[in-house]
């Protein structure tokens, strides 16, 4: 056993060694690029591969990390290229100024396109990006006075600092190396985790406090930015740009490159780009028979994607993962602390005449109740009585038909899910919603990162708290395993740890015992008691009377969307309406 700090230091050292090795590798590549005089043909291929790779890494971010489609990467690439081309040739500006302006323009277009369309979701985003791509191509071809039209722009200057093909190629390699490093690091940053969370489970991402729209727009803008950067480098490298280099077909090529190499990693981007540039060169001898060339090229791509659905790099990683085995760290972890924001109000949650109707169905019909600070409050009722719907209205997944919700004195009725979470709401789901591509630790770190969580947000503190939360639910030694390798019951515990790690003012638990076997149910009951002992306010939903009567101090009973009883367990459970409701539903269940 070692301390959290030692473990953290060891992993930081490992990262540092990795970075040094990477820098050494890049230094060698730069040295080769700067000192070797390749013939023009090879230089061109290398130049194309390096500049395209930068743009393809944009797709690694938007598609690989965030799960959003962008079918206009060639348009962003073209914007960057034309900025450098027109700026240096027609306006006599320096390369660097043109590149800077180009990046600003591209970022602006990316953010605008993202902001105005991402709300619409998948297919619409694809359509809008295609339209943007087509419009830009039309502008490049037809706005002749500015763009030179189909002739394109020639005699584009390289920066004076890197005036030879070799030195410019070396410069591009350095840019690619830096971009590659940043994209490589991105998944383990707060922003990158948010992107992955949005891709894995959008609903859960919102409820854990992630601003979904902002995350998607950021991913889209980063993608556009890298497209523009690649384009700017490309223009300097080839001294000539024309509209056909940035057509929709090229956007598809970019997309194929990222899918072919592997969308999950910048290494995949480089592999896919290199391969898709080289395959046509290898097949050059077939060019005299155009149909055959295209058929073989297409077949090669289809075969690779078919047999390696995660791309070439994904395939390689999969092979080596089985050899490496899961990393296991054991540390002496501090006891999980639950910090409560200072507030004097005794009522944590006030639900006032809340209603949610689905068409004619009154799933929740005018219910009111109050959850007192530090109490365990149960919301029970037969199946279909409106419990989950109530919880979904409370956490902002549904907008209420009528009524109001106050959390800690603040009216949150019209808040988005992530805003409620920032105000102190935590929840788990009846059907577990974890981020499935991540480890248990990463899932819980997202919980710690809840906006408004009054704890230290430094990386080591984040990780320490997340490990402590997993330890608290009994899974401390399996923190670094993927969540998919856990049993159903343990996944539920990870979800609880994720919510606890965020220090919620109020924890909503939706049927935590659902799907658990009897041993797991006992463990869960103990866990709930330990959480309650820490003074956390809990609203728990269940239809299991035994569990509820053991842990809850106050019970509200729903039936057919209406509140039929509210009070302490003994009086509520003996209430004649409650007895009838439960006997009735038991009788139905028996049939
Ligand atoms: P419980 O969690 O108490 O078992 P729910 O809140 O899930 O019950 O469901 C209450 C009622 O609302 C049920 O009749 C259910 O079919 C209906 N319902 C729930 N969600 C929706 C929805 N999104 N659209 C239409 N009806 C719904
Ligand atoms: Mg339910």
PDB file of C-alpha atoms and ligand atoms in Angstrom, residues 387-388 430 510-511 541, ligand 2:
ATOM      1  CA  UNK A 387     -42.134   7.945  -9.486  1.00  0.00           C
ATOM      2  CA  UNK A 388     -39.562   8.014 -12.276  1.00  0.00           C
ATOM      3  CA  UNK A 430     -33.191   3.256 -12.619  1.00  0.00           C
ATOM      4  CA  UNK A 510     -34.161   5.983  -8.628  1.00  0.00           C
ATOM      5  CA  UNK A 511     -34.868   2.382  -7.609  1.00  0.00           C
ATOM      6  CA  UNK A 541     -37.520   5.957  -5.002  1.00  0.00           C
TER       7      UNK A 541
HETATM    8 MG1  LIG B   2     -39.654   3.921 -12.301  1.00  0.00          MG
END
